[in-house]
JSON list of N, CA and C in Angstrom, two decimals:
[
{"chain": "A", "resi": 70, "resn": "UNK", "atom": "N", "xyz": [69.18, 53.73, 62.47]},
{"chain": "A", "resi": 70, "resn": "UNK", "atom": "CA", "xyz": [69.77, 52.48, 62.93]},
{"chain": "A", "resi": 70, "resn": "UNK", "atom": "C", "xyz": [70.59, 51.90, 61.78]},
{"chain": "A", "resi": 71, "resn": "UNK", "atom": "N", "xyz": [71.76, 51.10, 62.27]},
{"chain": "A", "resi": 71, "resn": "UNK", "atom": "CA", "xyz": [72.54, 50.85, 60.83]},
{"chain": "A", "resi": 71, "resn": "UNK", "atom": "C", "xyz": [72.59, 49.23, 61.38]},
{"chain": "A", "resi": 72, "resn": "UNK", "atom": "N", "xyz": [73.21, 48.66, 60.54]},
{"chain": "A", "resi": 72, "resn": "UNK", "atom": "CA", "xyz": [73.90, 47.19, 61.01]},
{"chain": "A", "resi": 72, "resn": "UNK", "atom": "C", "xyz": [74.20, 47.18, 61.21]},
{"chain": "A", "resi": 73, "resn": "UNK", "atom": "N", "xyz": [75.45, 47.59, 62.02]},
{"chain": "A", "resi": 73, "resn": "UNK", "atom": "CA", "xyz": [76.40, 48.10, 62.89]},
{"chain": "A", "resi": 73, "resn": "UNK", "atom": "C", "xyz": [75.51, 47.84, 64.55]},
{"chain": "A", "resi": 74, "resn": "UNK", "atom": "N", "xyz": [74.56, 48.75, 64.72]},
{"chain": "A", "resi": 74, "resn": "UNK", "atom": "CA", "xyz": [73.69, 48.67, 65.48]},
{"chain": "A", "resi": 74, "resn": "UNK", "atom": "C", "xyz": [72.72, 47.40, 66.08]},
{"chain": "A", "resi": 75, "resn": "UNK", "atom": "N", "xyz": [72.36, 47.13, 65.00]},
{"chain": "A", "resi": 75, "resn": "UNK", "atom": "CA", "xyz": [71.96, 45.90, 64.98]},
{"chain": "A", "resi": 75, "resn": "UNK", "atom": "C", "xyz": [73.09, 44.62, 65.50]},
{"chain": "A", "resi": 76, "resn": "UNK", "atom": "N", "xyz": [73.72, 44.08, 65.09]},
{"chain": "A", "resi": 76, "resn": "UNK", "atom": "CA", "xyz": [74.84, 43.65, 64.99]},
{"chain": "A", "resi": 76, "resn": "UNK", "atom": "C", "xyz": [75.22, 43.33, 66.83]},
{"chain": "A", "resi": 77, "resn": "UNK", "atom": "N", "xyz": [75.70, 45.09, 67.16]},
{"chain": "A", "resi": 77, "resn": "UNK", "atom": "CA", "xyz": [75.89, 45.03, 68.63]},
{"chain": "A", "resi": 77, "resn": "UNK", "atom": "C", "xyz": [74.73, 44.86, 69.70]},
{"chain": "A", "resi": 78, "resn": "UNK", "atom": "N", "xyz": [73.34, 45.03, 69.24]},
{"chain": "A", "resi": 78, "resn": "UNK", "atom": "CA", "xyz": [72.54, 45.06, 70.10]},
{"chain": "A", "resi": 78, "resn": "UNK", "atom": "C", "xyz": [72.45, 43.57, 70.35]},
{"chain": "A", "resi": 79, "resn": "UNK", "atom": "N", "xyz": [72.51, 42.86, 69.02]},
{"chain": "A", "resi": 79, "resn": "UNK", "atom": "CA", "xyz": [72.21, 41.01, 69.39]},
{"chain": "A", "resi": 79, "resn": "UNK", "atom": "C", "xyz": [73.53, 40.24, 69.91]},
{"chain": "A", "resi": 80, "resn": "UNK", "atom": "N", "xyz": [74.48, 41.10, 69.98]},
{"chain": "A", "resi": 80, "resn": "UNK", "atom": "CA", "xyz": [76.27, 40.66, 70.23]},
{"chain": "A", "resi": 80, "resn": "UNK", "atom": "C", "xyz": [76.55, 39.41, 69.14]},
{"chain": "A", "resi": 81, "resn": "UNK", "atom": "N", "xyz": [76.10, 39.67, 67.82]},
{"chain": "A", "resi": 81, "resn": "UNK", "atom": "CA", "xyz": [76.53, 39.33, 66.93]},
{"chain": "A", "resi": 81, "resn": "UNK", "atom": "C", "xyz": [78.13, 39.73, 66.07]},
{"chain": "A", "resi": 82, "resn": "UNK", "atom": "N", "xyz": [78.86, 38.95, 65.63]},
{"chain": "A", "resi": 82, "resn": "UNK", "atom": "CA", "xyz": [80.22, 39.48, 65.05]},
{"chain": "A", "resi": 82, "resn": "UNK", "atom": "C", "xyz": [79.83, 39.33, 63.39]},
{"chain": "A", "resi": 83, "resn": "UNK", "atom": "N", "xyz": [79.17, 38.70, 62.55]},
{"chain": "A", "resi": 83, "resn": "UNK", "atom": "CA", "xyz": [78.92, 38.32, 61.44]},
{"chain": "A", "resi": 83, "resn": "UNK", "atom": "C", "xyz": [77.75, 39.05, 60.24]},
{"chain": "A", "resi": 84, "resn": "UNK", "atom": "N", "xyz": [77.79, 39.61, 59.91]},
{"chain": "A", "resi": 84, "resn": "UNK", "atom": "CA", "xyz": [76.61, 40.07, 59.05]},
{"chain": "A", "resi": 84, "resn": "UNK", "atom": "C", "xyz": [75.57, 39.11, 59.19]},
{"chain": "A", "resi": 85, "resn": "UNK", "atom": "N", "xyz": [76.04, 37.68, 58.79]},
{"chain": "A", "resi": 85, "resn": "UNK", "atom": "CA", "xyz": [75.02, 36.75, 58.29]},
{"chain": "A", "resi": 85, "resn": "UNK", "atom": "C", "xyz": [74.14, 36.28, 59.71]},
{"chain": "A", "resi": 86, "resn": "UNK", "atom": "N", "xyz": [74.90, 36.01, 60.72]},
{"chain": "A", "resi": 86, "resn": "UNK", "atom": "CA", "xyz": [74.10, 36.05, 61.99]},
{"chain": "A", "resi": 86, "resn": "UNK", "atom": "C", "xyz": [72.82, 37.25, 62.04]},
{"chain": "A", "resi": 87, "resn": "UNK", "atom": "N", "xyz": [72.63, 38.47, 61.63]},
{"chain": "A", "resi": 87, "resn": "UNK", "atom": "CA", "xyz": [71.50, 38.80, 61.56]},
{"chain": "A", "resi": 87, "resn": "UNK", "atom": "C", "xyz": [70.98, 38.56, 60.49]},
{"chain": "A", "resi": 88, "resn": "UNK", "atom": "N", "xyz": [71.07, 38.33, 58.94]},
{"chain": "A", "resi": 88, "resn": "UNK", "atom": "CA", "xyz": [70.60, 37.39, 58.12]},
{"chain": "A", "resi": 88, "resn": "UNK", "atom": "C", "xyz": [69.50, 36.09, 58.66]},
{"chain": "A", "resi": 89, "resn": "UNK", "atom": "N", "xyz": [70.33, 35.39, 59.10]},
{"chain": "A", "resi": 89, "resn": "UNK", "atom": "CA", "xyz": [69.70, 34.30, 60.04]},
{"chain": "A", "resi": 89, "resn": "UNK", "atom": "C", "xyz": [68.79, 34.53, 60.91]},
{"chain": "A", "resi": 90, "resn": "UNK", "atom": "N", "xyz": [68.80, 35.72, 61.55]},
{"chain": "A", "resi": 90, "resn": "UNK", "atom": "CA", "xyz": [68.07, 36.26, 62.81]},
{"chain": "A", "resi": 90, "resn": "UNK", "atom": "C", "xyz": [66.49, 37.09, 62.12]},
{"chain": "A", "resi": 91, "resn": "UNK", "atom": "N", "xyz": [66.74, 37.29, 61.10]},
{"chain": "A", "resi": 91, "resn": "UNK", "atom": "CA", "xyz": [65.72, 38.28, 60.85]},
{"chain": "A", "resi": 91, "resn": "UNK", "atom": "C", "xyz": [65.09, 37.49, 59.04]},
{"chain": "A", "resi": 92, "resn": "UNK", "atom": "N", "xyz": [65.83, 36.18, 58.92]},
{"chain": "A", "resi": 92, "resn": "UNK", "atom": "CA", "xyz": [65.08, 35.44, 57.52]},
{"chain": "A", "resi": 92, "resn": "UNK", "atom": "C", "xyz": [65.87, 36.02, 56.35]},
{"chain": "A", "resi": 93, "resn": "UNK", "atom": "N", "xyz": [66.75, 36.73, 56.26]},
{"chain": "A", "resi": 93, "resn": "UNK", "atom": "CA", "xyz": [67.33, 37.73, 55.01]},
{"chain": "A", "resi": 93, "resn": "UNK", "atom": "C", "xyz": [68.11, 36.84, 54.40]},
{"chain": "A", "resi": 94, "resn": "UNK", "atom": "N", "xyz": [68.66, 37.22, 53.26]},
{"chain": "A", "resi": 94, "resn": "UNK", "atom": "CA", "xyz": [69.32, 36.62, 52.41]},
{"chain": "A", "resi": 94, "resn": "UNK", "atom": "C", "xyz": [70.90, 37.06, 52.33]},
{"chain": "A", "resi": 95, "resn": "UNK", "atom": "N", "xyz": [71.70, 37.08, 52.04]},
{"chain": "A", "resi": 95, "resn": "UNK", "atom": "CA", "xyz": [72.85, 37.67, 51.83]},
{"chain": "A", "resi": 95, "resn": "UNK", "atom": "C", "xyz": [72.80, 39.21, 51.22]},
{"chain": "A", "resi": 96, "resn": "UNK", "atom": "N", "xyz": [72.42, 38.83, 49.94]},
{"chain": "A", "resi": 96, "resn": "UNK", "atom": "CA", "xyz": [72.14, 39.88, 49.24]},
{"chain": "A", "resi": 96, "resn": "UNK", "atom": "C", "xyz": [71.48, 41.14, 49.61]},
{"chain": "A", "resi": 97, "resn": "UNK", "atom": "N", "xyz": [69.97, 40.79, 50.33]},
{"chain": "A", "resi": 97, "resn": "UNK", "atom": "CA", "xyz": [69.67, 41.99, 50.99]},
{"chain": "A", "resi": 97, "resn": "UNK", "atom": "C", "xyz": [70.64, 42.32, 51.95]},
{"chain": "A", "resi": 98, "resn": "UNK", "atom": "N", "xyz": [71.11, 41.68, 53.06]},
{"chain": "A", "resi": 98, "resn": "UNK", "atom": "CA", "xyz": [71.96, 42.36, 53.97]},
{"chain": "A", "resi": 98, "resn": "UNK", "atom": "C", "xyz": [72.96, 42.71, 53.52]},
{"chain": "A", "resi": 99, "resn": "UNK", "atom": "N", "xyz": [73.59, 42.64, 52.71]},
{"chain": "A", "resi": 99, "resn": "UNK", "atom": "CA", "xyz": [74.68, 43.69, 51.31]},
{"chain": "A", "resi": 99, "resn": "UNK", "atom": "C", "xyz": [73.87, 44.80, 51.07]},
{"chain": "A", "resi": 100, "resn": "UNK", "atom": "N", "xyz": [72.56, 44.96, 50.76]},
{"chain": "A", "resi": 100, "resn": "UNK", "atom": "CA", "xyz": [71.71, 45.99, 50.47]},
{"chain": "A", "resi": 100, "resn": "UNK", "atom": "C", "xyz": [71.85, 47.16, 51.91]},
{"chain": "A", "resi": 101, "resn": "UNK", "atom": "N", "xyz": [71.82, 46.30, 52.82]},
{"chain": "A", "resi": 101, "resn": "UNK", "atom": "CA", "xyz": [71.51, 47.11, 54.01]},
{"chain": "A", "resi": 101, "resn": "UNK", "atom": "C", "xyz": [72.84, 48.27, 54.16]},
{"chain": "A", "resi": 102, "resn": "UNK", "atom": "N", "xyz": [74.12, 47.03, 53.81]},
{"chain": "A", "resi": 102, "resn": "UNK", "atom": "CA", "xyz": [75.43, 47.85, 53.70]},
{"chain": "A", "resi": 102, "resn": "UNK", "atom": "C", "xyz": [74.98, 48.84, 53.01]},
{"chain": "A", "resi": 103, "resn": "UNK", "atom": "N", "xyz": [75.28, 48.64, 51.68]},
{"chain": "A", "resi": 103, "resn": "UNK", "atom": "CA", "xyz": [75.29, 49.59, 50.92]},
{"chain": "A", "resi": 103, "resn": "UNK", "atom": "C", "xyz": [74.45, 50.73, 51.09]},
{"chain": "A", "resi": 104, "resn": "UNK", "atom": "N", "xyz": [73.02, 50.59, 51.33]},
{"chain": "A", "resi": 104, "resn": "UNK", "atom": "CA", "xyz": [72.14, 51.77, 51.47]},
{"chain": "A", "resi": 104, "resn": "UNK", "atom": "C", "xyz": [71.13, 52.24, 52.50]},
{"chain": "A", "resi": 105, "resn": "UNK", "atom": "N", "xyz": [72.13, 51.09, 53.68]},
{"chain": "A", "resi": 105, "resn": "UNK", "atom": "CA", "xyz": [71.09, 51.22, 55.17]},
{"chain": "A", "resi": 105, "resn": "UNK", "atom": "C", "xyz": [69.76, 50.53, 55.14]},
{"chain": "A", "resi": 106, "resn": "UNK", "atom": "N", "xyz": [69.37, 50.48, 56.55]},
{"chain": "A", "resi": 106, "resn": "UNK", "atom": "CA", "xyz": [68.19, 49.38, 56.52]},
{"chain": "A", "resi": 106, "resn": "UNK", "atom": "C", "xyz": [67.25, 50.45, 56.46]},
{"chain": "A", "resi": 107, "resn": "UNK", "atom": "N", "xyz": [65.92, 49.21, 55.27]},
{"chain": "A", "resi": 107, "resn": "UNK", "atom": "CA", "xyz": [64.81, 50.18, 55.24]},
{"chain": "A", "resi": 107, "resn": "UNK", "atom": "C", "xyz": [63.90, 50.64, 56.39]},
{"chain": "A", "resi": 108, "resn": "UNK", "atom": "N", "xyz": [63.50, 51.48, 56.09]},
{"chain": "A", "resi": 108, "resn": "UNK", "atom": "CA", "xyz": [63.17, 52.32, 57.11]},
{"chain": "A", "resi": 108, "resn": "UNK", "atom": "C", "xyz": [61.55, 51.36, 57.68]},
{"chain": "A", "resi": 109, "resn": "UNK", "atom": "N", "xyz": [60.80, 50.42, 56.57]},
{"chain": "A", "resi": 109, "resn": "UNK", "atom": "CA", "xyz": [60.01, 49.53, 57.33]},
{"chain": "A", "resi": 109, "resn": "UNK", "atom": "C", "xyz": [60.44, 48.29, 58.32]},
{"chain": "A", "resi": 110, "resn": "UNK", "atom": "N", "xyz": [61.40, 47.73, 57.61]},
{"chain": "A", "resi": 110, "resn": "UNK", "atom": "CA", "xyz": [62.65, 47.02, 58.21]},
{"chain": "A", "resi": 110, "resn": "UNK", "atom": "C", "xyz": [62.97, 47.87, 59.76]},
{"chain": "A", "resi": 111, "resn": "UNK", "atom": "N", "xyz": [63.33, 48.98, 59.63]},
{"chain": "A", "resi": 111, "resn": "UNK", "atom": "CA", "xyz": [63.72, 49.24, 60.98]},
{"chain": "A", "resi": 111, "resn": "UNK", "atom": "C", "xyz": [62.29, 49.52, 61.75]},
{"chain": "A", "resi": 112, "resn": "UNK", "atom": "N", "xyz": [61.80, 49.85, 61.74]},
{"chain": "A", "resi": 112, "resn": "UNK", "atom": "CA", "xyz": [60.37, 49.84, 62.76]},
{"chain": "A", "resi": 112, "resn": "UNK", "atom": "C", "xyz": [60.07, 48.23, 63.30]},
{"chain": "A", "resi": 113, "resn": "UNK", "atom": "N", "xyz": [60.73, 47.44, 62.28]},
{"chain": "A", "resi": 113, "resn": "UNK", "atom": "CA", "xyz": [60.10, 46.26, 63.14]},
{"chain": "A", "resi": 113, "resn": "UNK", "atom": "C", "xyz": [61.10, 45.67, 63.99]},
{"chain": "A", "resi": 114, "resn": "UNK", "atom": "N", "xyz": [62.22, 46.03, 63.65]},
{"chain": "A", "resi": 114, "resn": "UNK", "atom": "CA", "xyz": [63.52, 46.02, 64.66]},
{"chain": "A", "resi": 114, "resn": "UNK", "atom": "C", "xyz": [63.31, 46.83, 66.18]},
{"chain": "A", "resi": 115, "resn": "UNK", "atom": "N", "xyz": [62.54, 47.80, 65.66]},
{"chain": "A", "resi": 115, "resn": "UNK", "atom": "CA", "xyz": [62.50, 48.45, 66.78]},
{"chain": "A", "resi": 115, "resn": "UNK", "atom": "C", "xyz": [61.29, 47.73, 67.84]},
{"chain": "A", "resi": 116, "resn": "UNK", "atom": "N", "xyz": [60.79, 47.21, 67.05]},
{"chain": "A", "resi": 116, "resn": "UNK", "atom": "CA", "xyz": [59.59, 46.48, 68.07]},
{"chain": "A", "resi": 116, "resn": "UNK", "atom": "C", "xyz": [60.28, 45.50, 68.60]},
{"chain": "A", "resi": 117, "resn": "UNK", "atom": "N", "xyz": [60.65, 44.35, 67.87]},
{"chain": "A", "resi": 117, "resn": "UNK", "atom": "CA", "xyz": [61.04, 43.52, 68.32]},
{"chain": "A", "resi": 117, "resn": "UNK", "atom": "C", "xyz": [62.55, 43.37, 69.49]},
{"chain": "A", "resi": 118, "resn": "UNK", "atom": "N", "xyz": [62.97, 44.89, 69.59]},
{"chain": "A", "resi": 118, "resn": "UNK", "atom": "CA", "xyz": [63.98, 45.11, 70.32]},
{"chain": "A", "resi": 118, "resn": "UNK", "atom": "C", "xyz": [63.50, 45.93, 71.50]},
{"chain": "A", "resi": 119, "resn": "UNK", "atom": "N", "xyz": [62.10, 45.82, 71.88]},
{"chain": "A", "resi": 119, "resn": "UNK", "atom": "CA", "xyz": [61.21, 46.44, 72.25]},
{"chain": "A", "resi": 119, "resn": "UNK", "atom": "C", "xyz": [61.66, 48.31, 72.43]},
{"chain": "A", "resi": 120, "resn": "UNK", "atom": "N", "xyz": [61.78, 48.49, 71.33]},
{"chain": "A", "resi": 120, "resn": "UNK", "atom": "CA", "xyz": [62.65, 49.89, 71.62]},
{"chain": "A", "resi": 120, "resn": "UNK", "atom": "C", "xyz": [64.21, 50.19, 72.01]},
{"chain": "A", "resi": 121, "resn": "UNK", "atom": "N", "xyz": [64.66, 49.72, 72.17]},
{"chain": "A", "resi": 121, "resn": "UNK", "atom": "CA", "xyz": [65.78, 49.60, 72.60]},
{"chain": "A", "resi": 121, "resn": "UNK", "atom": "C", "xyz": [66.65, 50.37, 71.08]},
{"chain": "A", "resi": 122, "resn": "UNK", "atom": "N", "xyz": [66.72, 49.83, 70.11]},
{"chain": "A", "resi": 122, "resn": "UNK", "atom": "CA", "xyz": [67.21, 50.06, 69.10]},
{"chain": "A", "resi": 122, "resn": "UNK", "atom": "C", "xyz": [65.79, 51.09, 68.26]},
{"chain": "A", "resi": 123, "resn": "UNK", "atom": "N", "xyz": [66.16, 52.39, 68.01]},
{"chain": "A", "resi": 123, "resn": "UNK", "atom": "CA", "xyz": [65.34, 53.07, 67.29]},
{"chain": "A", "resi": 123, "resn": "UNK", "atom": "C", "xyz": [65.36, 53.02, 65.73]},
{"chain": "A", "resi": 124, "resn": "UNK", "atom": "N", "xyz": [64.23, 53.20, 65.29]},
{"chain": "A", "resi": 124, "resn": "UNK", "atom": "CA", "xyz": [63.88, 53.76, 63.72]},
{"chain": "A", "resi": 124, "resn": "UNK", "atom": "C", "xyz": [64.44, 54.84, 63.45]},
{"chain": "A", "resi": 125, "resn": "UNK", "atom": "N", "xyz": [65.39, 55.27, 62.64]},
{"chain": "A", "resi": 125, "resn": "UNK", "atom": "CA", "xyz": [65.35, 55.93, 62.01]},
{"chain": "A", "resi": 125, "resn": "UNK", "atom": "C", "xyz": [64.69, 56.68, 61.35]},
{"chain": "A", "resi": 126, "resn": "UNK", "atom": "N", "xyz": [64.12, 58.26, 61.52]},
{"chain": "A", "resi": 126, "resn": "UNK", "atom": "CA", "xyz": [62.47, 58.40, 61.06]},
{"chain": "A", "resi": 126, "resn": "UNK", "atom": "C", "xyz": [62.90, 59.18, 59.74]},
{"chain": "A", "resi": 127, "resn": "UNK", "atom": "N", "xyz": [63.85, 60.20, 59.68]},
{"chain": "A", "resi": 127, "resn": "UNK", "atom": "CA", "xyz": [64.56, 61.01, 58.97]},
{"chain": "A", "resi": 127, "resn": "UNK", "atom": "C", "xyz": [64.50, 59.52, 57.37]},
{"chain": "A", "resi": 128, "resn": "UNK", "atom": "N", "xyz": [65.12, 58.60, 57.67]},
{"chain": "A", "resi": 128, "resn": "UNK", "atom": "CA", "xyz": [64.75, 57.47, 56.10]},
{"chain": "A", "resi": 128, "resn": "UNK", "atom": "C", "xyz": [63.51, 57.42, 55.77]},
{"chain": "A", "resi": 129, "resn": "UNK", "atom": "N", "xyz": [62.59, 57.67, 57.45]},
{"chain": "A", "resi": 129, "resn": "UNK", "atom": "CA", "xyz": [60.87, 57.50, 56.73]},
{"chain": "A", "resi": 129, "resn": "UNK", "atom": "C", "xyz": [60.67, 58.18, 55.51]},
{"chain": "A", "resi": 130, "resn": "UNK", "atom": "N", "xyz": [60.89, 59.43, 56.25]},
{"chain": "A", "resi": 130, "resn": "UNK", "atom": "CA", "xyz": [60.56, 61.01, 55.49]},
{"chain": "A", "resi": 130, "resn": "UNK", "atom": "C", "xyz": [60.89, 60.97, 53.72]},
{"chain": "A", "resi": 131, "resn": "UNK", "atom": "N", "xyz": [62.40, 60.43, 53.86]},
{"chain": "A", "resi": 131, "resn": "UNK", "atom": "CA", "xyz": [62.67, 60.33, 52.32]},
{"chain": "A", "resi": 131, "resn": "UNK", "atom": "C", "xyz": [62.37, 59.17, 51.28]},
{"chain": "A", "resi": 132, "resn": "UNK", "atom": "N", "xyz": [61.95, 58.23, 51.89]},
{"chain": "A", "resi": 132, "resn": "UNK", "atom": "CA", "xyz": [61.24, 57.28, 51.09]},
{"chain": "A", "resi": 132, "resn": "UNK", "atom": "C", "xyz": [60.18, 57.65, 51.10]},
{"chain": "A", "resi": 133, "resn": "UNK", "atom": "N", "xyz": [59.34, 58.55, 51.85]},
{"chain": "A", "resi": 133, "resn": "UNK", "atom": "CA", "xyz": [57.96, 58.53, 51.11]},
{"chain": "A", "resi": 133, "resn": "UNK", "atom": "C", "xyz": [57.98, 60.07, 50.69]},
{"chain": "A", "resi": 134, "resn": "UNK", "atom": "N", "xyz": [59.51, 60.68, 50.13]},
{"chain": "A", "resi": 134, "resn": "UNK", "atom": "CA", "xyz": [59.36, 61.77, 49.29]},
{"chain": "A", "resi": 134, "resn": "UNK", "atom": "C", "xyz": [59.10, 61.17, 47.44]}
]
């Protein structure tokens, strides 16, 4: 899942609108740019999007290499 994803699933146009939506700061959601959302981060997206928007599992895998 990217922000991109995110983004269109809430029909948001703004980075910071999911900032707002999810408590983040600027900075992390620059983080997200730069190196994608974490992969705990996305599991709870995915809940709260009741599935709709998936985890990425392939980021699981390499963060807990």
């Amino acid at each position: 899942m990217t922000l991109d994803d995110v983004k269109a699933f809430y029909g948001f146009q703004y980075d910071a609108e999911v900032g707002r939506k999810f408590n983040l700061t600027k900075t992390a959601i620059g983080k997200w740019k730069k190196n994608g959302i974490p992969a705990e981060r996305q599991a709870v997206i995915q809940i709260v999007s009741n599935n709709k928007l998936k985890a990425d599992l392939s980021a699981l895998e390499l963060e807990g290499a």
